[in-house]
CSV table of C-alpha atoms and ligand atoms in Angstrom, one decimal:
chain,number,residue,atom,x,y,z
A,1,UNK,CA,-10.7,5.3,-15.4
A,2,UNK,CA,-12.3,8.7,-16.5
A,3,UNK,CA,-8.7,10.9,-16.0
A,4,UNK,CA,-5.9,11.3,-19.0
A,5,UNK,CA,-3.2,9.4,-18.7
A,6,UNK,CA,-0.1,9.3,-20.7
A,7,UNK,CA,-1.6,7.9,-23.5
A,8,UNK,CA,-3.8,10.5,-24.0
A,9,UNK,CA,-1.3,13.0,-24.1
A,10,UNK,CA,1.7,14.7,-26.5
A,11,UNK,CA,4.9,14.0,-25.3
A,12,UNK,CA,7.9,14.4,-27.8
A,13,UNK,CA,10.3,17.1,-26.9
A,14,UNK,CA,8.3,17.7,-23.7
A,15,UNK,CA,9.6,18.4,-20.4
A,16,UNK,CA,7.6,16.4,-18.4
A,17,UNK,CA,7.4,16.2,-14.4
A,18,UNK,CA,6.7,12.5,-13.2
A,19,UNK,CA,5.9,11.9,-9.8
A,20,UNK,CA,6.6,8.4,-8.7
A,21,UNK,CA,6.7,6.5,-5.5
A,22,UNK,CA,10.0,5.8,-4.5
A,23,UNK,CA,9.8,5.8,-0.6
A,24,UNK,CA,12.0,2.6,-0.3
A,25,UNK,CA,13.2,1.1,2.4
A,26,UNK,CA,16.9,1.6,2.7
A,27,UNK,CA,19.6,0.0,4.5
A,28,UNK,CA,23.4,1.6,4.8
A,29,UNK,CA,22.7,4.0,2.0
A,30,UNK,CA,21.6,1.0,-0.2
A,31,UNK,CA,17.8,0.0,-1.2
A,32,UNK,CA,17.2,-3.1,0.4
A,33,UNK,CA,13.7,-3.2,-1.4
A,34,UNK,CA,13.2,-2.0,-5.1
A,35,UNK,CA,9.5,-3.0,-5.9
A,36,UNK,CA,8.3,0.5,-6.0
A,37,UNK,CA,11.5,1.2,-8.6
A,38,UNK,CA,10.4,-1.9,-10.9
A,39,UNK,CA,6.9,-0.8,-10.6
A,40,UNK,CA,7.8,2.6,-12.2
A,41,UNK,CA,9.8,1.5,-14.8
A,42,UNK,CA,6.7,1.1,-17.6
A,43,UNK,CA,5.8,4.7,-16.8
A,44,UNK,CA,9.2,5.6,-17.1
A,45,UNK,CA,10.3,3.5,-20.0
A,46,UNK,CA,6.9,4.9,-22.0
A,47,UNK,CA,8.1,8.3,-21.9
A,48,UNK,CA,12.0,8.1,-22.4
A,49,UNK,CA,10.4,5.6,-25.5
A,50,UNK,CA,7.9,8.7,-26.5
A,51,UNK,CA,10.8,11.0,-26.6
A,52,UNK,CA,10.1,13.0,-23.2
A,53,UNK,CA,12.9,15.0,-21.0
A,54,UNK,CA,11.7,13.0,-17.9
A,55,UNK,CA,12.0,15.0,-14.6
A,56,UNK,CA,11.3,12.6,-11.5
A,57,UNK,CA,10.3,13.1,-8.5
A,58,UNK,CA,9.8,11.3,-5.0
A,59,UNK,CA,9.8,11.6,-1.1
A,60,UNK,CA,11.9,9.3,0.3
A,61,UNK,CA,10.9,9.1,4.4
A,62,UNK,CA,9.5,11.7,6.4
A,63,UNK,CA,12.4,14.2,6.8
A,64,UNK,CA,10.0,17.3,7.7
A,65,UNK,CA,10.5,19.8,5.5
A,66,UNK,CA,14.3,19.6,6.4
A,67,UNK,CA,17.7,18.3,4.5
A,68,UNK,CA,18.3,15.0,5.7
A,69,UNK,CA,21.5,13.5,4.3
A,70,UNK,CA,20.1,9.7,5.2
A,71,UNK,CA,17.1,10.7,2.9
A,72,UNK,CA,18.7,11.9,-0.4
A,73,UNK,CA,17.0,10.0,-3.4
A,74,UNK,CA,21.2,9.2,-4.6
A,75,UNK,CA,21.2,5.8,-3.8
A,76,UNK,CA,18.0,5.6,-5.9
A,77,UNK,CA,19.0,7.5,-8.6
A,78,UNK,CA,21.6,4.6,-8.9
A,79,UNK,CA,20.0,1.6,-8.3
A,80,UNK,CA,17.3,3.0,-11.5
A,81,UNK,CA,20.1,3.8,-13.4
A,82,UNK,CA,21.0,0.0,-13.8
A,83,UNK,CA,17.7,-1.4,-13.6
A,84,UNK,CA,16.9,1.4,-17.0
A,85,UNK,CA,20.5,0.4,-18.3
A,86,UNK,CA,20.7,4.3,-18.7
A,87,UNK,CA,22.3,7.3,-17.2
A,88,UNK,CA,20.0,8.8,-14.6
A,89,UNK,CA,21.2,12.1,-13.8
A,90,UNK,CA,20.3,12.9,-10.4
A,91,UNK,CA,19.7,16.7,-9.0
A,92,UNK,CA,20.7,18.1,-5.4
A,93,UNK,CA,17.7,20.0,-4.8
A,94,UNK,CA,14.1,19.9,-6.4
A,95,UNK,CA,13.3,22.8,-7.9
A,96,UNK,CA,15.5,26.5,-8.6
A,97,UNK,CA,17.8,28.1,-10.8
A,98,UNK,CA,20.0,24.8,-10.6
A,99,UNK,CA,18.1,22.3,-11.4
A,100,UNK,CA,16.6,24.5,-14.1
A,101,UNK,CA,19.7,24.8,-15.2
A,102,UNK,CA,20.2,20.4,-15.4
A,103,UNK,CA,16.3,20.5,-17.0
A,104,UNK,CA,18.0,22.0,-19.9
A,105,UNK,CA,20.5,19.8,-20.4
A,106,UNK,CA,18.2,17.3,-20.9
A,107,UNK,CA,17.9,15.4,-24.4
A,108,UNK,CA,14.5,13.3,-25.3
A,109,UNK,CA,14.9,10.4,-23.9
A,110,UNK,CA,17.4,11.8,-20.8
A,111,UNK,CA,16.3,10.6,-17.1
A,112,UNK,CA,16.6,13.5,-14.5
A,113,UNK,CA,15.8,12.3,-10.7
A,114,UNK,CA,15.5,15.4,-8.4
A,115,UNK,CA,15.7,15.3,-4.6
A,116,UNK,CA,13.8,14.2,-2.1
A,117,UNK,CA,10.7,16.5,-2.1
A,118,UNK,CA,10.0,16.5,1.7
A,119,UNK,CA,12.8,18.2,2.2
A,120,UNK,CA,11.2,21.7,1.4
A,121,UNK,CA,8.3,22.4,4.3
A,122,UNK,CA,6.1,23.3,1.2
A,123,UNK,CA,5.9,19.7,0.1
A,124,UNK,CA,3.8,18.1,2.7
A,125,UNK,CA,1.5,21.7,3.1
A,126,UNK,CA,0.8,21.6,-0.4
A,127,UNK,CA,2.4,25.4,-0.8
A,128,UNK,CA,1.3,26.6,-4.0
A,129,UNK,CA,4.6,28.7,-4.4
A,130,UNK,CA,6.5,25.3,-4.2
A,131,UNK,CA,3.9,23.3,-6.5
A,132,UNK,CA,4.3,26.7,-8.9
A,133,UNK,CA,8.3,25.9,-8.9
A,134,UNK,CA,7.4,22.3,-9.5
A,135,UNK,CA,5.4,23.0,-12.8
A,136,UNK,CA,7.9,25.8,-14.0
A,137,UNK,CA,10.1,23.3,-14.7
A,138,UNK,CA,7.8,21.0,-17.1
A,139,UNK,CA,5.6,21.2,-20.1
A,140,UNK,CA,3.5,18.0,-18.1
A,141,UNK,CA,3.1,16.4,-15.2
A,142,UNK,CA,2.4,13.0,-15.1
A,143,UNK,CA,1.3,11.2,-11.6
A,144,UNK,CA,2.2,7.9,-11.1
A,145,UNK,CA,3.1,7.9,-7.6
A,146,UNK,CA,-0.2,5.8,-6.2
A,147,UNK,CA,1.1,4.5,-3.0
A,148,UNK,CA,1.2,8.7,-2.3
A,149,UNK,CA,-2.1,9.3,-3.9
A,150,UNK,CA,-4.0,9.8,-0.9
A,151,UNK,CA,-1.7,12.7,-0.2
A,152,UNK,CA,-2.4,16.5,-0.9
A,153,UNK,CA,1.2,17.6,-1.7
A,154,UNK,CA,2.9,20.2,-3.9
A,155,UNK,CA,4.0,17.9,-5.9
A,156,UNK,CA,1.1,15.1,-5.9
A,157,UNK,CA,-1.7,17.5,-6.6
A,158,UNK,CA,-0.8,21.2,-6.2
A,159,UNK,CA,1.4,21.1,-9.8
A,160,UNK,CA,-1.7,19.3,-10.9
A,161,UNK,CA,-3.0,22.7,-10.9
A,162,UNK,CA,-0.9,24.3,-13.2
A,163,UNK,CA,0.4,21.9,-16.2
A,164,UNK,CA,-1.5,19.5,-18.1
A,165,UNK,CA,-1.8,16.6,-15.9
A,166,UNK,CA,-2.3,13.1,-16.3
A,167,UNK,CA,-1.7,9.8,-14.6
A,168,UNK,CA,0.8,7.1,-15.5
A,169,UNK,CA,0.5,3.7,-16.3
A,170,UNK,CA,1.4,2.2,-12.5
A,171,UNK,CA,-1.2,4.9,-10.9
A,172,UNK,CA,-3.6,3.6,-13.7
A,173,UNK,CA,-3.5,-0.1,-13.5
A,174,UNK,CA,-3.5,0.4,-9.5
A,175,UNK,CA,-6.8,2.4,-10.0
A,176,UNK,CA,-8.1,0.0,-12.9
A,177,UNK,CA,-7.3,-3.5,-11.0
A,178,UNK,CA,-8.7,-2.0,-7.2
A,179,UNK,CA,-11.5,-0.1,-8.9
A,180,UNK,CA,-12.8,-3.7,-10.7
A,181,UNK,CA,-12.1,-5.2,-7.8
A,182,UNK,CA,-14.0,-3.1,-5.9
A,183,UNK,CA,-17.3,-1.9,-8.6
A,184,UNK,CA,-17.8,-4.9,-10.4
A,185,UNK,CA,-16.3,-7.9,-8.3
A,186,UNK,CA,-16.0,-11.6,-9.5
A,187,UNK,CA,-18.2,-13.5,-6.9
A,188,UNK,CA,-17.5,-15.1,-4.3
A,189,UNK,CA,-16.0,-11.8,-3.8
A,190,UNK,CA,-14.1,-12.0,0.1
A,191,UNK,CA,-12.1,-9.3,1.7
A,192,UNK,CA,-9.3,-10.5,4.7
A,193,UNK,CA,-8.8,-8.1,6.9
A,194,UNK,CA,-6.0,-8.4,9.7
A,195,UNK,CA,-2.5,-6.4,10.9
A,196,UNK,CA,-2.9,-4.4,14.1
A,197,UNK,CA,-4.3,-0.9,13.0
A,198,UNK,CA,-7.7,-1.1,14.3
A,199,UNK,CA,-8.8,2.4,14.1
A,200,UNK,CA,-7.8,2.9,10.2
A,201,UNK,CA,-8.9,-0.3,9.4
A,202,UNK,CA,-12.2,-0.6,11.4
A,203,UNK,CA,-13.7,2.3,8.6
A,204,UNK,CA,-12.7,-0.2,5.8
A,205,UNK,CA,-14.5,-3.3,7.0
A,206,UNK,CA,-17.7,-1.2,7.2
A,207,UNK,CA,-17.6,-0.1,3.4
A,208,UNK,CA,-16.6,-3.7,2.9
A,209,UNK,CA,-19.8,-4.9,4.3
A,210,UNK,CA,-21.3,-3.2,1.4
A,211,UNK,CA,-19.3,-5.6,-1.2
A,212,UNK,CA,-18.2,-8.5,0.2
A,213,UNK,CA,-20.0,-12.6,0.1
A,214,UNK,CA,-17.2,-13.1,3.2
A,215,UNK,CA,-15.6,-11.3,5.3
A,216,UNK,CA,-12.4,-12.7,7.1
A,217,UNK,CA,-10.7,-11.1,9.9
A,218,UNK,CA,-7.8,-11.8,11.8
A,219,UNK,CA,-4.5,-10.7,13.0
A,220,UNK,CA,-4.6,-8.1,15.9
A,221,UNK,CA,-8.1,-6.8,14.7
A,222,UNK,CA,-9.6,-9.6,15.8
A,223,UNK,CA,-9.6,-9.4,19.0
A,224,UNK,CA,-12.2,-6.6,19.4
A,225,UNK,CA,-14.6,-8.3,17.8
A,226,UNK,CA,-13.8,-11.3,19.6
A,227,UNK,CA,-14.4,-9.6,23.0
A,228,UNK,CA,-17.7,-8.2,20.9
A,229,UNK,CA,-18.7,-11.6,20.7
A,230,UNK,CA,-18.6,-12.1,24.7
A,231,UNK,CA,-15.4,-13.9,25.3
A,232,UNK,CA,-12.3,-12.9,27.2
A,233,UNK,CA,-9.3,-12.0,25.0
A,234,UNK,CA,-6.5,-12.0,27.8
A,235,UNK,CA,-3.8,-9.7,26.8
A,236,UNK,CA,-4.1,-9.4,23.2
A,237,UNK,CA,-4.5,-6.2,21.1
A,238,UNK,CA,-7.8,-4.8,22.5
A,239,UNK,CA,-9.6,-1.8,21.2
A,240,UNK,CA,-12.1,-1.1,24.1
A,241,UNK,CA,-14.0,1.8,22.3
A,242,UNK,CA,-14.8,0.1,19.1
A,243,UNK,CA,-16.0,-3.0,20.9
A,244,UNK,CA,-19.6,-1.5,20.2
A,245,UNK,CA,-18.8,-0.5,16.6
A,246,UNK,CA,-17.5,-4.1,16.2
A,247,UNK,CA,-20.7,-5.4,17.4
A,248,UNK,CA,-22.6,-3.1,15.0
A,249,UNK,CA,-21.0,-4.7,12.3
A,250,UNK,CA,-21.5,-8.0,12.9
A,251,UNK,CA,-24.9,-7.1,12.9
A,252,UNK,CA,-25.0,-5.6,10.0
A,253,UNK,CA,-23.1,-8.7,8.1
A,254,UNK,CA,-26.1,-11.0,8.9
A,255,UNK,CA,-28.2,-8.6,7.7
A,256,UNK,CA,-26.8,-7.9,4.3
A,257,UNK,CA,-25.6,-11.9,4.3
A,258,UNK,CA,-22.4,-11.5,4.6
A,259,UNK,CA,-20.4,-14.6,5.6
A,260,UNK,CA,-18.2,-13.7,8.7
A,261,UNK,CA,-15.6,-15.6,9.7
A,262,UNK,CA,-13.7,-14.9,12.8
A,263,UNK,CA,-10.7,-17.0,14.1
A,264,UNK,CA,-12.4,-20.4,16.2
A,265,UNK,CA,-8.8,-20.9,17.7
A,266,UNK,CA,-5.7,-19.0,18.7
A,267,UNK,CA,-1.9,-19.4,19.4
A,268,UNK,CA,-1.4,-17.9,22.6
A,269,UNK,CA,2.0,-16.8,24.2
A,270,UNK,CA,2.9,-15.9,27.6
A,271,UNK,CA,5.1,-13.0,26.4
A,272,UNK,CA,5.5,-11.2,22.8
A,273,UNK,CA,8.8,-12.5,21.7
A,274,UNK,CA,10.2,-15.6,20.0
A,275,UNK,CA,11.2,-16.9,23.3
A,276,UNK,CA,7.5,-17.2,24.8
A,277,UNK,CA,5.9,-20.3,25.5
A,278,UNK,CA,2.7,-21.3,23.4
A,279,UNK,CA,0.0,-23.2,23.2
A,280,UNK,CA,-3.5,-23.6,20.3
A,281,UNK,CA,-6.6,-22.9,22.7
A,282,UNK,CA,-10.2,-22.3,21.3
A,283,UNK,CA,-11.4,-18.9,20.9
A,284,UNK,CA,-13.5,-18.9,24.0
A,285,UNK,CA,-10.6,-20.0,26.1
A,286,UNK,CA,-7.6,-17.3,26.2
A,287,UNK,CA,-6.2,-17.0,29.4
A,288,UNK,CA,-6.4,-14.0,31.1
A,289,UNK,CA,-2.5,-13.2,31.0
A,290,UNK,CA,-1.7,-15.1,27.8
A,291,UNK,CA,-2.2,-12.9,24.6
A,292,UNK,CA,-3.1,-14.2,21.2
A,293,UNK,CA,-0.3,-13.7,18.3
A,294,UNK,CA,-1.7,-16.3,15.4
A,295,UNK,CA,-4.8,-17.8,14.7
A,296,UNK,CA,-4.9,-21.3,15.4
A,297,UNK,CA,-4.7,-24.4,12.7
A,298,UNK,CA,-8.6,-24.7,12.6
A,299,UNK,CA,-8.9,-21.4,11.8
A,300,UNK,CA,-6.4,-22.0,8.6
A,301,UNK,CA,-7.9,-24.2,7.7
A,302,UNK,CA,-11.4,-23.1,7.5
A,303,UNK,CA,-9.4,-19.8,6.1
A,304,UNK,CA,-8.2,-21.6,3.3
A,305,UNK,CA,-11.2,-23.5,2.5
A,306,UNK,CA,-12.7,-19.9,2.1
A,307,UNK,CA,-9.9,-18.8,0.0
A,308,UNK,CA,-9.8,-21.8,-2.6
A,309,UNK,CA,-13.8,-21.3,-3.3
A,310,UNK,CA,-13.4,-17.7,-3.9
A,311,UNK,CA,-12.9,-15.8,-7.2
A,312,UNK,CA,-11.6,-12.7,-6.0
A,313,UNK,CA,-9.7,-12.1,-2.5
A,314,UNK,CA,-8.4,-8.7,-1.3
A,315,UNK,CA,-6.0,-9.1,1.1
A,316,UNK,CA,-5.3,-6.4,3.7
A,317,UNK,CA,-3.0,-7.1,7.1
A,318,UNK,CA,-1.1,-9.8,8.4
A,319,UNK,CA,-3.1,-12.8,10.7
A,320,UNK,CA,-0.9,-13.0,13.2
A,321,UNK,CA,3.0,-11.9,14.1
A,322,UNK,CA,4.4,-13.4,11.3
A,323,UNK,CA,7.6,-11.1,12.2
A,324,UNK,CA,8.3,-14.0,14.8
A,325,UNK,CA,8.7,-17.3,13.8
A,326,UNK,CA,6.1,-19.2,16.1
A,327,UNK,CA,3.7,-16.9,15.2
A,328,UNK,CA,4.0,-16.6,11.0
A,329,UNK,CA,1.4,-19.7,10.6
A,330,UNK,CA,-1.2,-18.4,10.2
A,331,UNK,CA,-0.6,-15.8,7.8
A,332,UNK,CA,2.0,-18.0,5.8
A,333,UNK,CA,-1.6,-20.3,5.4
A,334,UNK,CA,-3.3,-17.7,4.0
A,335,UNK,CA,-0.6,-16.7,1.9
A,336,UNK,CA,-0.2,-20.5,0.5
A,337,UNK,CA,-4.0,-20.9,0.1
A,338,UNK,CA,-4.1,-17.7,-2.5
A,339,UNK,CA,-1.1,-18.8,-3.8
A,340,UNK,CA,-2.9,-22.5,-4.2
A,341,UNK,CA,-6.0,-21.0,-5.9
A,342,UNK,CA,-5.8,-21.1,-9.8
A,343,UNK,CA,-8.7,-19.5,-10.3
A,344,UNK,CA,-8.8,-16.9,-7.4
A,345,UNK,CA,-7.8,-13.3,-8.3
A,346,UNK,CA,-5.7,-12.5,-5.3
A,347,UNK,CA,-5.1,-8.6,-4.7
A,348,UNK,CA,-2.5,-7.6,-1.3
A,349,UNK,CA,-2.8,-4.1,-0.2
A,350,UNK,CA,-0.5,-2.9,2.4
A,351,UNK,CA,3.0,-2.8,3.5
A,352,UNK,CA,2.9,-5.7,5.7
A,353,UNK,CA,1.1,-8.6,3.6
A,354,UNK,CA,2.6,-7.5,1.0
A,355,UNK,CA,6.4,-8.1,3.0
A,356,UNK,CA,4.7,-11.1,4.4
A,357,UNK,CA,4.1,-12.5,0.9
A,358,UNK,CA,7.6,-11.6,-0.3
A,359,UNK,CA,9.0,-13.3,2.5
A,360,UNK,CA,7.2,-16.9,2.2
A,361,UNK,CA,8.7,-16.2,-1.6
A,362,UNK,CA,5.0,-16.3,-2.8
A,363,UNK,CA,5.0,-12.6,-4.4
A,364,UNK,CA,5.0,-14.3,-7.9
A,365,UNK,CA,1.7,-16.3,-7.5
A,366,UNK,CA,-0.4,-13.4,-6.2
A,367,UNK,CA,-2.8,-11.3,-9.1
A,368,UNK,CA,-1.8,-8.0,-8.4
A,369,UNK,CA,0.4,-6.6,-5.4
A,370,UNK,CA,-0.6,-3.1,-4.8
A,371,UNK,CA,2.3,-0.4,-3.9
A,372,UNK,CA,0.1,1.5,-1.8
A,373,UNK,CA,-0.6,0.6,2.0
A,374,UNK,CA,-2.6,3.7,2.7
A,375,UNK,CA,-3.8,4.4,-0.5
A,376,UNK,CA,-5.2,1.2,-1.3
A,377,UNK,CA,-7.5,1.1,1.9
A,378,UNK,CA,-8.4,4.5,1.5
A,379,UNK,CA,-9.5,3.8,-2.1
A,380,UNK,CA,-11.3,0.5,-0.5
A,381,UNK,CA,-13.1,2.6,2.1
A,382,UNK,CA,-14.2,5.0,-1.0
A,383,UNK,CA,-12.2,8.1,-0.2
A,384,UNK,CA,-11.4,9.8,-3.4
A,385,UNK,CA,-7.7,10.4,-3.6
A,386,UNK,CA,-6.5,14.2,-3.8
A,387,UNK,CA,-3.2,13.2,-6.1
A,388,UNK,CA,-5.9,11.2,-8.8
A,389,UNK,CA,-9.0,14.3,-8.8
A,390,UNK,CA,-6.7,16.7,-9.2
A,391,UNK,CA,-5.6,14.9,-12.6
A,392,UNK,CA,-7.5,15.9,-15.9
A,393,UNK,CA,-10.9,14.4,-17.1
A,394,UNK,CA,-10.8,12.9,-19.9
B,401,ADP,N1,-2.4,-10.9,17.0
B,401,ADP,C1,-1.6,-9.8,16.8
B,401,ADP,N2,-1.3,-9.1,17.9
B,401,ADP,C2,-0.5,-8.0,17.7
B,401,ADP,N3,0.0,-7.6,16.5
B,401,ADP,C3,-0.3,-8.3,15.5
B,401,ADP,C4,-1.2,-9.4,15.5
B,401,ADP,N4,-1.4,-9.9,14.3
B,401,ADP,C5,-0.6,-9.1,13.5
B,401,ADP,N5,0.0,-8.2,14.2
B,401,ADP,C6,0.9,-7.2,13.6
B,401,ADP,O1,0.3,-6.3,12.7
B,401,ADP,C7,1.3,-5.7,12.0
B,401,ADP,C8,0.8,-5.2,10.6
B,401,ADP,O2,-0.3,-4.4,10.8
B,401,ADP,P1,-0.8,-3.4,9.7
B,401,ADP,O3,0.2,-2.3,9.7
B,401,ADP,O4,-2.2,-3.0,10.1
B,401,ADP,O5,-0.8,-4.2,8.4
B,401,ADP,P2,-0.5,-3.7,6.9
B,401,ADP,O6,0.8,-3.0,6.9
B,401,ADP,O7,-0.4,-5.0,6.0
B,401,ADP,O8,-1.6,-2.9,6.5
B,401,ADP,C9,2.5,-6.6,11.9
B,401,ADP,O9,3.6,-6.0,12.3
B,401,ADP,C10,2.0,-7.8,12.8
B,401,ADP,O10,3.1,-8.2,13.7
B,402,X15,O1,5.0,4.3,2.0
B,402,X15,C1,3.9,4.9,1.8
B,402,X15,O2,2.7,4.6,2.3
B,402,X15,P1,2.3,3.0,2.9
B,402,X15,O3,3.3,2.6,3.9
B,402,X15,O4,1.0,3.3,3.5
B,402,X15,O5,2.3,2.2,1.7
B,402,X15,C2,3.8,6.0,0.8
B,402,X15,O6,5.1,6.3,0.2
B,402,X15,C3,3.3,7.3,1.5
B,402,X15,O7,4.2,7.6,2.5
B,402,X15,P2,3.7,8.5,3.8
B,402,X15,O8,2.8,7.6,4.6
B,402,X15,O9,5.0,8.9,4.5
B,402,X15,O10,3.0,9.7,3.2
């Protein structure tokens, strides 16, 4: 990566801002998911180690620019607390005379966790008063927020304007594993593509065309190319005005040689809910008020077959409902197949494979599980992320 990161940088004595990505989910004011915590900890254990004041900060939620008591970061503050084995001293607001007041407080090595950023309008408008407020407290800032990276806030890029700024080791390896992945891919490189979010997603397969040997799709996403390819797709997830985009790039797959595999069979349901009946029909045989949830056992398999002779996978969206039961097959498949494959360098972008692997208790055997949904398809797509230019060249 060509930006300064922590490394590269002074930080004895120093106050130093760290933005990380602690938008967890949270359950009766307890984190019912701490993999964005654990994936901050090297950032944070580096600095506290180097002798920093550290001064974090995080969104939690989308609270609008207004106090939600739900949304305070205290539950957080905790939970980091014993998974550092430290004090972690936790502010009531985000920037000001008060928390000034805690900054200097702070001893090298003291962990300070402000509040939730989004609850000041300025955050999310990327006010330049509020990302001045944000730097007056610090000597550096340090990013390492990357699931928030394709976000232009006050405190993901605006500070970036006024301190020394540099990334930290999570926003670095995130870059450094998606950007090999993506520049100078092991081969047979294949991208799966599924979930339900046609319209962000459809931008992603066309840059993807660009990289991939194979191309999978599935989940909801499939559908619009299956009704590209002439056949009736019932009920299922249907996005009528990309049917001609779809078509585009299936054309464009066989000219560039891209392998494209699209489900051969579905599991169909009379009604979306555990309690539906079901049946496995070929792709060219949905009936017209049944609606496809899974792809189908041939389609696994010839899925997995995929998977095993590849030597890098990114893996974006679920292939089916796997919320529901009867319908997690498929993408419990796909999950086992990467998790199968020795010699495959599996990567799992998004919120919901990434859930989806954690619940088939395969999170362990996958290379690298990114902890951005967004970010990491908009860094797939080739978007450059405001939070990482703003940072300093090296
Ligand atoms: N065939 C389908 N029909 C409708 N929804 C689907 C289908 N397959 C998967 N989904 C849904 O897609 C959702 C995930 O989509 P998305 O948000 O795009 O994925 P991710 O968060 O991994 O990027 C899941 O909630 C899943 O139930
Ligand atoms: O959870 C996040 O994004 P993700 O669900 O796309 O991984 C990030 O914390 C960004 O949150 P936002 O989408 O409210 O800006």
């Amino acid at each position: 990566m060509n930006k300064k990161s922590v490394k590269d940088v002074e930080l004895k004595g120093k106050r130093v801002f760290c933005r990380v990505d602690f938008n967890v989910p949270m359950k009766d004011g307890q984190v019912t998911d701490e993999t964005r915590i654990r994936a901050a900890l090297p950032t944070i254990e580096y600095l506290t180690n180097q002798g920093a004041k550290v001064i974090l900060a995080s969104h939690l939620g989308r609270p609008k620019g207004s106090v939600v008591e739900e949304l305070r970061l205290t539950p957080v503050a905790k939970r980091l607390s014993e998974l550092l084995g430290k004090e972690v001293k936790k502010a009531d607001e985000a920037y000001g005379d008060s928390v000034k007041a805690m900054v200097d407080t702070l001893s090298e090595g003291d962990v300070l966790l402000l509040e939730n950023v989004r609850f000041y309008p300025g955050e999310e408008k990327n006010d330049s008063e509020l990302a001045k407020a944000f730097a007056e407290l610090a000597d550096v800032y340090v990013n390492d927020a990357f699931g928030a990276a394709h976000r232009a806030h006050a405190s993901t890029e605006g500070i970036a304007h006024h301190l020394p700024a540099v990334s930290g080791l999570l926003m670095e390896k995130e870059l450094d594993v998606l950007g090999k992945a993506l520049s100078n891919p092991e081969r047979p490189f294949t991208a799966i593509i599924g979930g339900a979010k046609v319209k962000d997603k459809i931008g992603v397969i066309e840059n993807l065309l660009e990289k991939v040997d194979n191309l999978i799709i599935g989940g909801g996403l499939a559908y619009t190319f299956v009704k590209a390819q002439g056949h009736e797709v019932g009920k299922s997830l249907l996005e009528e005005d990309k049917i001609e985009l779809a078509k585009s790039f299936m054309e464009k797959a066989k000219e560039k040689g891209v392998n494209f595999y699209m489900p051969v069979d579905v599991v169909v349901a009379d009604d979306f809910s555990e309690e539906a009946n079901i049946k496995t029909v070929a792709i060219e045989e949905i009936p017209s008020d049944w609606e496809a949830l899974d792809i189908g056992p041939k389609t696994r398999e010839i899925y997995s077959d995929v998977i095993q002779n590849s030597k890098l996978v990114i893996w974006n969206g679920p292939m089916g409902v796997f919320e529901l039961k009867k319908f997690a097959g498929g993408t419990r498949a796909v999950a086992e197949a990467l998790a199968e494959a020795n010699d495959t360098y599996s990567v799992i972008g998004g919120g919901d494979s990434a859930a989806a692997v954690e619940k088939f208790h395969l999170a362990d055997r996958m290379s690298h599980i990114s902890t951005g949904g967004g970010a990491s398809l908009e860094f797939m797509e080739g978007k450059a992320l405001p939070g990482v230019v703003a940072l300093n060249d090296k």
